[in-house]
Tab-separated table of C-alpha atoms and ligand atoms in Angstrom:
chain	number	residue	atom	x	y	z
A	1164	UNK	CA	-149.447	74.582	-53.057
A	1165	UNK	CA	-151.956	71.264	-53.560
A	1166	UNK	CA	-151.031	69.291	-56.130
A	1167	UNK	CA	-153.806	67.778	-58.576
A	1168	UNK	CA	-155.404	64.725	-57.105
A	1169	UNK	CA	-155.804	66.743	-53.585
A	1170	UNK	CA	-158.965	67.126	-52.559
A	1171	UNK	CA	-161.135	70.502	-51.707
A	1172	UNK	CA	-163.832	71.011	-49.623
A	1173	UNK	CA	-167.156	73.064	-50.202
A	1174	UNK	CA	-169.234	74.261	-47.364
A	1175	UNK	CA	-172.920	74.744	-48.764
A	1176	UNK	CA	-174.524	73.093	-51.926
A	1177	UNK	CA	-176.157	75.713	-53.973
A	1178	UNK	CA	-175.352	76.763	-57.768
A	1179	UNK	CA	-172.241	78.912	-56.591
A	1180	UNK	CA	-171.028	75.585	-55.116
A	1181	UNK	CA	-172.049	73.527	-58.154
A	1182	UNK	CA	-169.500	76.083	-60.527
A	1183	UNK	CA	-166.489	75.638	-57.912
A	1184	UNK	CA	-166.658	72.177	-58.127
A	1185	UNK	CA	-166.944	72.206	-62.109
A	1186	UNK	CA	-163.597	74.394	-61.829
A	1187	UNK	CA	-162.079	72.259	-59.427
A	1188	UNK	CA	-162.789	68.927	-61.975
A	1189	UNK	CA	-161.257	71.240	-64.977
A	1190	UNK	CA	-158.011	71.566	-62.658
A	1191	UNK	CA	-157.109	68.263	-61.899
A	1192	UNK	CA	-158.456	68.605	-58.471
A	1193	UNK	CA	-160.853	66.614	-56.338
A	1194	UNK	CA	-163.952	68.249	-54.486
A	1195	UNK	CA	-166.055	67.158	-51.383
A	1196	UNK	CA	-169.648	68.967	-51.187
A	1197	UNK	CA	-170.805	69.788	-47.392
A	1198	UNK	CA	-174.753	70.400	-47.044
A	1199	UNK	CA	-177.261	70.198	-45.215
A	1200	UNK	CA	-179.730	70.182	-47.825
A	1201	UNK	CA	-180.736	66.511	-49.014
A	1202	UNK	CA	-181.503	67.873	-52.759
A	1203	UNK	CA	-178.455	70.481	-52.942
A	1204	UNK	CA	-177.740	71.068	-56.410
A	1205	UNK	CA	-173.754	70.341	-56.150
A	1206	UNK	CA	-173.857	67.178	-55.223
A	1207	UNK	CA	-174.789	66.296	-58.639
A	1208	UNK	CA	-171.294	67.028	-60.014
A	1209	UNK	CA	-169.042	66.489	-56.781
A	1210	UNK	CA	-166.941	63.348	-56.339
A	1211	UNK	CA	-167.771	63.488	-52.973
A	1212	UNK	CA	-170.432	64.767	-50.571
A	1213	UNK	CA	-171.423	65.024	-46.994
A	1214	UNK	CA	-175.350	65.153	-46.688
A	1215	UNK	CA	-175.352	66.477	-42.991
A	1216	UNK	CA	-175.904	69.790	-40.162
A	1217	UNK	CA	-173.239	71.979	-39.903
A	1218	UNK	CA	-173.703	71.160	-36.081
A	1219	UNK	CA	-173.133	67.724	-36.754
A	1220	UNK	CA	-169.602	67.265	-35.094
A	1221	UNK	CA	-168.853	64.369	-36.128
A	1222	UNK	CA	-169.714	64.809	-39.392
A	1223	UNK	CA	-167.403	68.154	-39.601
A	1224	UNK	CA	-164.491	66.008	-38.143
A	1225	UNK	CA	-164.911	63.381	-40.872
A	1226	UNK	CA	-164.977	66.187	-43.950
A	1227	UNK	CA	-162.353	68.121	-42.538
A	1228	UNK	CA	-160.121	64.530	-42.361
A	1229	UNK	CA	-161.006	64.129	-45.905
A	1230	UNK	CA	-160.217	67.476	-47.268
A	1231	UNK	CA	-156.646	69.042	-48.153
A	1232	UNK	CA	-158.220	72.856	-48.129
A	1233	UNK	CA	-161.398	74.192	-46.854
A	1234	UNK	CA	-163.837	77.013	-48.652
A	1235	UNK	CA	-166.971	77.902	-48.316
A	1236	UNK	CA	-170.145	79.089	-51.012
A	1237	UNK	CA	-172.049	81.361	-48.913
A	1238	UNK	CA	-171.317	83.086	-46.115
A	1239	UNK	CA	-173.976	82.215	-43.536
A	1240	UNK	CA	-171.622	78.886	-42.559
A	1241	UNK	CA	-172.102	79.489	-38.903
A	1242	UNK	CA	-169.071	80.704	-37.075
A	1243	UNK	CA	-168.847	77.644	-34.595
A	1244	UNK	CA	-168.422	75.189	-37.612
A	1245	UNK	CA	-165.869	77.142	-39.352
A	1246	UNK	CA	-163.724	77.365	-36.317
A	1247	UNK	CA	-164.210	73.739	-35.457
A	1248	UNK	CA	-162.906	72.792	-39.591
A	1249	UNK	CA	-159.891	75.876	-39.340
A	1250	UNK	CA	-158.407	73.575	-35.856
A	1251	UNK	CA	-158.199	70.668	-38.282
A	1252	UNK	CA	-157.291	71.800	-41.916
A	1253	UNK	CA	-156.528	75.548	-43.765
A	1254	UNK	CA	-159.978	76.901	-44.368
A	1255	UNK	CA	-159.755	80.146	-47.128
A	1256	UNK	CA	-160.818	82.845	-46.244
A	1257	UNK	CA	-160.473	82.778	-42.472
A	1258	UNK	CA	-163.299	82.505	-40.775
A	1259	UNK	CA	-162.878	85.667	-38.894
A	1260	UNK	CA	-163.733	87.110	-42.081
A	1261	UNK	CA	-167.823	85.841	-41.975
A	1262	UNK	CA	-167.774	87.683	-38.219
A	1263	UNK	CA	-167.612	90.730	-40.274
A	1264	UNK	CA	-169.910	90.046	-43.279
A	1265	UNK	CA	-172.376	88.007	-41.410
A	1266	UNK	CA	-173.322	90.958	-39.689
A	1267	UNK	CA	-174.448	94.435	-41.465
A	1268	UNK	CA	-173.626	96.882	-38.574
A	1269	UNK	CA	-169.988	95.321	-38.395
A	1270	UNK	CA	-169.336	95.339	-42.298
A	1271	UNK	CA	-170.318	98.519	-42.317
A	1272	UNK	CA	-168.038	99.577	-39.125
A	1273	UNK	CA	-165.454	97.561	-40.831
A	1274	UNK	CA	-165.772	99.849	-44.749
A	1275	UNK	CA	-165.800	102.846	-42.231
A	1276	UNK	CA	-162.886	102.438	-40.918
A	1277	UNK	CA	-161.182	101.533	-44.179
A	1278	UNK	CA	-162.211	105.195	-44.376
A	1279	UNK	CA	-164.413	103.827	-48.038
A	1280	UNK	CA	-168.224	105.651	-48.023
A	1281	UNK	CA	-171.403	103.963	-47.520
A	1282	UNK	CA	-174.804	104.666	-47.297
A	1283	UNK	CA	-175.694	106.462	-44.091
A	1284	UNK	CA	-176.303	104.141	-40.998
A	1285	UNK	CA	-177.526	103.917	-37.509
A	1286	UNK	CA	-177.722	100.719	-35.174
A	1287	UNK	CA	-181.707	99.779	-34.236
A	1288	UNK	CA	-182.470	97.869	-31.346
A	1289	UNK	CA	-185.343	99.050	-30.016
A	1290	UNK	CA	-188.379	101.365	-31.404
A	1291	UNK	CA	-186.835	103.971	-29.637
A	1292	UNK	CA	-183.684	103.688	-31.126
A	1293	UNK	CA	-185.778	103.292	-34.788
A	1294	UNK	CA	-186.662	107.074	-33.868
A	1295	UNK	CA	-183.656	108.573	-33.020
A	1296	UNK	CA	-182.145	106.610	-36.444
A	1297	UNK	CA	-184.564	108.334	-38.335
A	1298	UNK	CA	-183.819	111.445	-37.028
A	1299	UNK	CA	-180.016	111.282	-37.615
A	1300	UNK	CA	-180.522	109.326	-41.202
A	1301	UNK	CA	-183.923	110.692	-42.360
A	1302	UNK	CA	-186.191	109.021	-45.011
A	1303	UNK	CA	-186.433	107.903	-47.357
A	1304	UNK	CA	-184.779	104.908	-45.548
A	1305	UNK	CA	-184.578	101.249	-45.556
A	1306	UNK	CA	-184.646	98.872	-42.089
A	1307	UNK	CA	-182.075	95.824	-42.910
A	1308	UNK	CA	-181.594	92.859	-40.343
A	1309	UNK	CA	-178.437	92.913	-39.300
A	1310	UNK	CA	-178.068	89.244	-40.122
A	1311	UNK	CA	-179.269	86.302	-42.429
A	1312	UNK	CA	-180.747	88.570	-44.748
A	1313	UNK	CA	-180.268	88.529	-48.815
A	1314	UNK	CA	-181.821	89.363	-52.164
A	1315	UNK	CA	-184.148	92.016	-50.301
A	1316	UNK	CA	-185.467	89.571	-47.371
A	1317	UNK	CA	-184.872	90.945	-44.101
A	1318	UNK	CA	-185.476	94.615	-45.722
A	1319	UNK	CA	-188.298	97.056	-45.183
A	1320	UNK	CA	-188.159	100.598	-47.125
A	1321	UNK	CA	-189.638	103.158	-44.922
A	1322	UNK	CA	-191.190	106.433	-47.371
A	1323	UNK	CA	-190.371	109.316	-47.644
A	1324	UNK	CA	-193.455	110.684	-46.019
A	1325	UNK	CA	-193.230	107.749	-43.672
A	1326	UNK	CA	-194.722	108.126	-39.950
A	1327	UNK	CA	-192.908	107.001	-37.281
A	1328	UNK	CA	-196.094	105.576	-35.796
A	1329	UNK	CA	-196.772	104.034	-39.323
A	1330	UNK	CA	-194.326	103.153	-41.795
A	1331	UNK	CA	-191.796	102.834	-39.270
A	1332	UNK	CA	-193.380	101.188	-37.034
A	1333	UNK	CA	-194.840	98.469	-39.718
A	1334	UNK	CA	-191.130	98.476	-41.328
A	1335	UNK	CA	-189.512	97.281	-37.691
A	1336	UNK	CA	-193.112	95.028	-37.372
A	1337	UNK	CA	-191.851	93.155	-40.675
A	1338	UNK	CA	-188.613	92.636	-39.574
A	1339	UNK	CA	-189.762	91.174	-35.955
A	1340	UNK	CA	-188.052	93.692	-34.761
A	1341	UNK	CA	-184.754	91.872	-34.837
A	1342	UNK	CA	-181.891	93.743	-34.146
A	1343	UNK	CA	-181.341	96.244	-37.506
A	1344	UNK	CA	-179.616	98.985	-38.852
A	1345	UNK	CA	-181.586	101.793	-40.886
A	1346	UNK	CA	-179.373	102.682	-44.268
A	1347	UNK	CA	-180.717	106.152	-46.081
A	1348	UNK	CA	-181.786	105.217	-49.076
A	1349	UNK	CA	-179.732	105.653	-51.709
A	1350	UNK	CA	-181.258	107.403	-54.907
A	1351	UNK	CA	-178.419	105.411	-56.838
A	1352	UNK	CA	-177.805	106.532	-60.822
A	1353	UNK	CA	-176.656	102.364	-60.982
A	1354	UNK	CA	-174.983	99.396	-59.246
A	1355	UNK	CA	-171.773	97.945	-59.657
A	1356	UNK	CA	-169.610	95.258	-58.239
A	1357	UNK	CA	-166.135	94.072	-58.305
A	1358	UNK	CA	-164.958	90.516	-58.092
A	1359	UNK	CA	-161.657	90.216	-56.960
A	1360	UNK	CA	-159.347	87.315	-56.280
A	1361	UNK	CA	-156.317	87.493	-53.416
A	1362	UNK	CA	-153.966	84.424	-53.210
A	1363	UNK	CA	-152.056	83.115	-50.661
A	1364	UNK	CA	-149.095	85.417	-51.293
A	1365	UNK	CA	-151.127	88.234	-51.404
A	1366	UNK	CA	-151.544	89.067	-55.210
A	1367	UNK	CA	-154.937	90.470	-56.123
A	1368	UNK	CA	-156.376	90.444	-59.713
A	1369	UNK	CA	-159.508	91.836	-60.363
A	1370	UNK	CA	-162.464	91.437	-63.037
A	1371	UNK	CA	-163.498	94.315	-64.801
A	1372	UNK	CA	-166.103	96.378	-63.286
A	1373	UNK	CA	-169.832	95.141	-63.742
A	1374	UNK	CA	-172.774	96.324	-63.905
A	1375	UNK	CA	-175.983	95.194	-62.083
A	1376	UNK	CA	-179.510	95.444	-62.764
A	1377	UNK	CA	-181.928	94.241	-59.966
A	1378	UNK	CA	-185.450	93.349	-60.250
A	1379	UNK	CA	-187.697	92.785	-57.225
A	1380	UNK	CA	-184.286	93.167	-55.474
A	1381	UNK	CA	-182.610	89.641	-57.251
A	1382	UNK	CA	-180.472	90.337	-59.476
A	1383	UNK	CA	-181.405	90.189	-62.960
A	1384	UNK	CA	-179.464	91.509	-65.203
A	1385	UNK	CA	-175.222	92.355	-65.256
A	1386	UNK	CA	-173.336	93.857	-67.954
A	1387	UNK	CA	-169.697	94.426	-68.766
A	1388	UNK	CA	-168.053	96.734	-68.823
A	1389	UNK	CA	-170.119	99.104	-66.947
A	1390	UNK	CA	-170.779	102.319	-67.955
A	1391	UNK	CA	-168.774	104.403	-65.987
A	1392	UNK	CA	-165.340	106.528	-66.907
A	1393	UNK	CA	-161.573	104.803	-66.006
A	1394	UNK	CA	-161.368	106.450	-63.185
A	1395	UNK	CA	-164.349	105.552	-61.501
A	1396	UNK	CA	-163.349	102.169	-62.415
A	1397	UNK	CA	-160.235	102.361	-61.461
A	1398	UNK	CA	-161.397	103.624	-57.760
A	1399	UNK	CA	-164.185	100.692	-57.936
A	1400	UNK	CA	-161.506	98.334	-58.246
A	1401	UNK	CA	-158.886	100.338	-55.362
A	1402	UNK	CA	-161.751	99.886	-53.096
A	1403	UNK	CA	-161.930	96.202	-53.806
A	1404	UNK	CA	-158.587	96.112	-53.587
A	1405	UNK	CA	-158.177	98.018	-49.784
A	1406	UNK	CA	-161.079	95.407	-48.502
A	1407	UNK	CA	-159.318	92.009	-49.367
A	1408	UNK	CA	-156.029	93.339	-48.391
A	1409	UNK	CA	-157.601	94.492	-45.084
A	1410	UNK	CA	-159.375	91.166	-44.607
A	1411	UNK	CA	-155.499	89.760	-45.925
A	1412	UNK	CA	-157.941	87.941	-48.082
A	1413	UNK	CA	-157.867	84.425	-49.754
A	1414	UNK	CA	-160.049	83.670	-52.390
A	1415	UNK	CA	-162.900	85.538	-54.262
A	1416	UNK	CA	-164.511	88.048	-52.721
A	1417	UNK	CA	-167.498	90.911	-54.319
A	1418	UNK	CA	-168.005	94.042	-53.380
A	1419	UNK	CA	-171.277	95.769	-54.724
A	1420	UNK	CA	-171.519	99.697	-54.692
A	1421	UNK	CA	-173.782	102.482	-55.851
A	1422	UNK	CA	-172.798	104.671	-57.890
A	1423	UNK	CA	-173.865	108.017	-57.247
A	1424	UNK	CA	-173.895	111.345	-58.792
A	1425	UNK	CA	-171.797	114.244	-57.216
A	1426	UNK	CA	-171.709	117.783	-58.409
A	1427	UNK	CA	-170.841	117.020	-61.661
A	1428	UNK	CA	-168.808	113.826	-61.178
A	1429	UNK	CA	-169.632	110.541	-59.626
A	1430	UNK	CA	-168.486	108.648	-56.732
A	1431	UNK	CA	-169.316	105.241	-54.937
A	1432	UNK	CA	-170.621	104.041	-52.000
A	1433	UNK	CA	-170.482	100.743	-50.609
A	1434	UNK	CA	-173.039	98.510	-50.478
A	1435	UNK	CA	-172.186	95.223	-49.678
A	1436	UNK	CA	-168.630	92.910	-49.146
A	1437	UNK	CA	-169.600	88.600	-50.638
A	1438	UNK	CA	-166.888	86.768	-49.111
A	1439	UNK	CA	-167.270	84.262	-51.852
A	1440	UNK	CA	-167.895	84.047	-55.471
A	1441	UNK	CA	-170.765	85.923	-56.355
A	1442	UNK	CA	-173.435	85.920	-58.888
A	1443	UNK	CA	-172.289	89.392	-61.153
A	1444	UNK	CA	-169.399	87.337	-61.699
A	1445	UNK	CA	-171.079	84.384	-63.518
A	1446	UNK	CA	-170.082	86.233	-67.116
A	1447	UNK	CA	-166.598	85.082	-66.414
A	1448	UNK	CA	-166.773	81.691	-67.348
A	1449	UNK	CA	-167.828	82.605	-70.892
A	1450	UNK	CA	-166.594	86.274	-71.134
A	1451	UNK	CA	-163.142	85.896	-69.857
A	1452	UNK	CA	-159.797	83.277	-70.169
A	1453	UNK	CA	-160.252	82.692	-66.398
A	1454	UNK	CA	-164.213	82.260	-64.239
A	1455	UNK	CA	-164.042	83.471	-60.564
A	1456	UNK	CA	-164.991	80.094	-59.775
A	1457	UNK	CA	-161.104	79.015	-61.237
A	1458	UNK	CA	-159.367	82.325	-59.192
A	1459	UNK	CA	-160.979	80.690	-56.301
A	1460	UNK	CA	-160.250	77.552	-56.407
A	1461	UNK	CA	-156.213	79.062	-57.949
A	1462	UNK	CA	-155.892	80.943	-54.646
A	1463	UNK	CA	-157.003	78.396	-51.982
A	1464	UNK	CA	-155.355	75.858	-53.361
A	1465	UNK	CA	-152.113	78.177	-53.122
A	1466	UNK	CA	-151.595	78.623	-57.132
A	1467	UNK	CA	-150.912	81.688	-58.922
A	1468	UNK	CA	-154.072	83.710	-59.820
A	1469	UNK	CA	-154.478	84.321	-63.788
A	1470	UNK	CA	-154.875	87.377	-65.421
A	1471	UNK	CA	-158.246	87.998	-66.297
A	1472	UNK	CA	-158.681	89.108	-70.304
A	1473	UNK	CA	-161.839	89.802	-71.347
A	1474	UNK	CA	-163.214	88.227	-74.573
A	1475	UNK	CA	-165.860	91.449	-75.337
A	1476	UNK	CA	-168.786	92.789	-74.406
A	1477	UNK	CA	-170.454	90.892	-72.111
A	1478	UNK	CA	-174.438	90.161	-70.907
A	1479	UNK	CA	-174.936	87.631	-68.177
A	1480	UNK	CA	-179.134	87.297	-67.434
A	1481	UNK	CA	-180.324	85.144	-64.847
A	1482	UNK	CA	-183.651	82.585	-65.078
A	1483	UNK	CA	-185.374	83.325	-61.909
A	1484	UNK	CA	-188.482	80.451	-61.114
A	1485	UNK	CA	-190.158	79.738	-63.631
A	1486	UNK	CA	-188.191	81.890	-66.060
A	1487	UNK	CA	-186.008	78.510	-66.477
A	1488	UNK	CA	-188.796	76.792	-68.230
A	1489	UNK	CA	-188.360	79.168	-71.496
A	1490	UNK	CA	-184.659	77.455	-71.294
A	1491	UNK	CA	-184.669	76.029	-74.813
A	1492	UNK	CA	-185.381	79.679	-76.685
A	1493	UNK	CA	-181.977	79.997	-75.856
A	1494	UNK	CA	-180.240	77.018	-76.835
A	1495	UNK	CA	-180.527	78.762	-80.919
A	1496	UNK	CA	-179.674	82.385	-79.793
A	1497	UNK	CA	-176.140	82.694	-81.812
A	1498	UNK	CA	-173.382	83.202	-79.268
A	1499	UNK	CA	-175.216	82.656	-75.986
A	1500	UNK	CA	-174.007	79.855	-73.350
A	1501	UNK	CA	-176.800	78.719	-70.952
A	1502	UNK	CA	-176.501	77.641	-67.701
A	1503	UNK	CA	-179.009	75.696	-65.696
A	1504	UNK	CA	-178.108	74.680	-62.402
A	1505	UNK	CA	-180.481	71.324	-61.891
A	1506	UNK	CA	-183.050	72.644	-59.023
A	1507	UNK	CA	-186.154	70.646	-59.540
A	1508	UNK	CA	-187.980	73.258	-58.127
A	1509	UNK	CA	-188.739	76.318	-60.159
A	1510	UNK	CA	-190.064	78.126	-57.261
A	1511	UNK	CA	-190.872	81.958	-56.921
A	1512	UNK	CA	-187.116	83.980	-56.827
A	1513	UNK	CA	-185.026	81.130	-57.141
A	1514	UNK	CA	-181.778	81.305	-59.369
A	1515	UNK	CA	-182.503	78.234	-61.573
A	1516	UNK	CA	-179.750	78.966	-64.028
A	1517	UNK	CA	-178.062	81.906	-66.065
A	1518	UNK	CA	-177.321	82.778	-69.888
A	1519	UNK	CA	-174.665	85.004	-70.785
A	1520	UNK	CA	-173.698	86.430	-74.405
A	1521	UNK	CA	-170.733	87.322	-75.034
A	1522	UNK	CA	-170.234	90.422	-78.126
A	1523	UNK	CA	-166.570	90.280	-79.334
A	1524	UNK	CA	-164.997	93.238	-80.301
A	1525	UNK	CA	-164.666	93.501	-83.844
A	1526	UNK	CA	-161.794	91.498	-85.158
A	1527	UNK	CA	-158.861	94.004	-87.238
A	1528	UNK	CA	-159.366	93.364	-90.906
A	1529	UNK	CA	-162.119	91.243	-90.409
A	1530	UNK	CA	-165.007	91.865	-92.245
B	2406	AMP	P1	-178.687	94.255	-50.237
B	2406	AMP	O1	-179.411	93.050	-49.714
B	2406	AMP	O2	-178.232	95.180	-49.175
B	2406	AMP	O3	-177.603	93.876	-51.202
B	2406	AMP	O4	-179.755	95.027	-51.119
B	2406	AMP	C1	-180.343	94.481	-52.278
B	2406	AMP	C2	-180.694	95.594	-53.252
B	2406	AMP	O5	-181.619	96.513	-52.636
B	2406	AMP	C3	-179.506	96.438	-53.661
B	2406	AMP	O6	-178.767	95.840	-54.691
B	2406	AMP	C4	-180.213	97.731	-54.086
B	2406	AMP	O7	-180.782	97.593	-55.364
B	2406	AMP	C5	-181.319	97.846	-53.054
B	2406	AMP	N1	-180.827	98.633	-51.893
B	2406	AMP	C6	-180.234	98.133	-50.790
B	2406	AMP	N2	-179.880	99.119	-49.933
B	2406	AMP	C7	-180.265	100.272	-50.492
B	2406	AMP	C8	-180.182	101.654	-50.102
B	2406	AMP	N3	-179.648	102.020	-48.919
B	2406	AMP	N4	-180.652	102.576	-50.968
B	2406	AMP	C9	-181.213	102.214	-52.153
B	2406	AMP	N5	-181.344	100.936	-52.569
B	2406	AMP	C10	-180.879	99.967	-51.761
């Protein structure tokens, strides 16, 4: 277990970094930012930074001599660097566990054989094997990369009525025909995710089941609690719950699913595993006595994870580009807590800072 004073390192620089270290400073802890990106937003509120390539060697010894724990922000940190910082100093979660998640055919292998549902799926490699996918999976469908792809690039959606000599064929075009996997597309009734922390010891506690609006596949919108019954909650959460212990977890982790309808009932399917904090988890830092970013930094650090309580209602929006510019209608709007993350660049699609509102429940005898 660190003490406070010991020092944590961050692999990657963007906003989810920027929150970890703000949680780190509110424990007593020190944090040391690794990027490779000269402008990365987290260096603004680290005590410490390393401006350098993760295949910088010498750079990676120097961080990993200066850090008491290891985590990471996002979970292309490529697999080399990891196990070059887990020889030197405990890096949470294991590195083994980005082999999975970096790659979509192996996640999905990996949910499989949890025996959870996902989506359909077939390996592509070749147009020939694009066919015979399409065959098995039918369309509609959507062509992912395997790897390196997020909010919707490295996607294609092939229709409905798609030809394989058209659609398909411009689909695995678009993708430069890197090696894929074709999901069926999912004619979802919503999305939901569950963040879920694991320490050391192996205790899990889990946020309450969000829900997730996407636009121009980036997510918007997430609300809380979602609007499905307890016990689709409650298997949401078992699901999360079966992955980290699988993974024997440390740390945050999301996993997004569709909910879909079934006879009369509903069920889920798996979309995705985040091995890191993610953004339909932001709400916790305003809507609940404990952020994701503060379970993280709990469980690699080897504390106790808190239990979560939920303060109400909650709506988390994000400002996408230039979205961020209308920042100041907020700062009057009774109850909401804005975020901005301190990108100069308000370009097209980029997360450039959140708002969330939080609606209490009504207070007993209150008026
Ligand atoms: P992903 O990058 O896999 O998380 O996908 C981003 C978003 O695209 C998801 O949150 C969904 O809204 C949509 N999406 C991805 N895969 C599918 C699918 N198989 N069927 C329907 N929608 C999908």
């Amino acid at each position: 277990m660190l003490k406070p004073g010991a020092t944590i390192g961050i692999l990657g620089g963007g906003q989810l970094g920027r929150m970890l270290a703000l949680a780190t400073a509110r424990l007593g802890l020190q944090c040391h930012v690794f990027s490779s990106e000269r402008d990365a937003c987290s260096f603004q509120v680290a005590p410490r930074a390393t401006l350098a390539e993760f295949s910088d060697r010498a750079a990676l010894e120097k961080f990993a001599r200066a850090c008491d724990v290891i985590t990471y922000e996002f979970e292309n940190v490529p697999a080399e660097a990891a196990a070059f910082l887990a020889a030197r100093k405990p890096v949470f979660p294991d590195p083994k566990v980005l082999e999975t998640t970096q790659d979509r055919l192996i996640e999905k292998d990996f949910i499989t054989k949890l025996k959870i549902a996902t989506a359909p799926y077939a390996p592509v490699h070749s147009a020939a094997q694009l066919a015979d996918a399409v065959e098995t999976i039918g369309l509609p469908a959507v062509l992912k990369t395997r790897r390196l792809g997020y909010d919707g690039k490295g996607q294609a959606k092939i229709a409905k009525d798609g030809k394989l000599g058209g659609d398909a064929a411009a689909a695995w075009r678009a993708l430069r025909q890197a090696p894929c996997i074709l999901e069926g597309f999912v004619n979802f009734e919503r999305e939901v995710s569950v963040v879920a922390a694991r320490s050391r010891d192996g205790k899990i506690a889990c946020f309450d089941v969000t829900e997730n609006e996407h636009r121009d596949h980036i997510l918007k919108l997430s609300r809380v609690p979602a609007a499905v019954s307890p016990a689709l909650a409650q298997e949401a959460r078992r699901i999360a719950q079966r992955i980290a212990e699988a993974f024997d977890y440390v740390g945050v982790l999301a996993v997004e699913m569709f909910v879909v309808r079934k006879g009369k009932g509903r069920t889920l399917l798996v979309n995705e595993i985040a091995p890191r904090v993610h953004n339909s988890g932001h709400w916790t830092i305003d809507g609940a006595s404990v952020s994701q970013f503060e379970q993280h930094i709990r469980a690699v650090a080897g504390w106790p994870l808190a239990k979560p309580i939920r303060h109400g209602r909650v709506e988390m929006v994000n400002l996408i580009g230039a979205e961020v510019n209308g920042y100041a209608r907020w700062l009057s709007v009774p109850g909401a807590s804005i975020h901005l993350y301190g990108k100069k660049d308000a370009r097209p699609g980029r997360k450039m800072g959140h708002v969330t509102r939080v609606f209490p429940a009504a207070r007993q005898g209150a008026k």
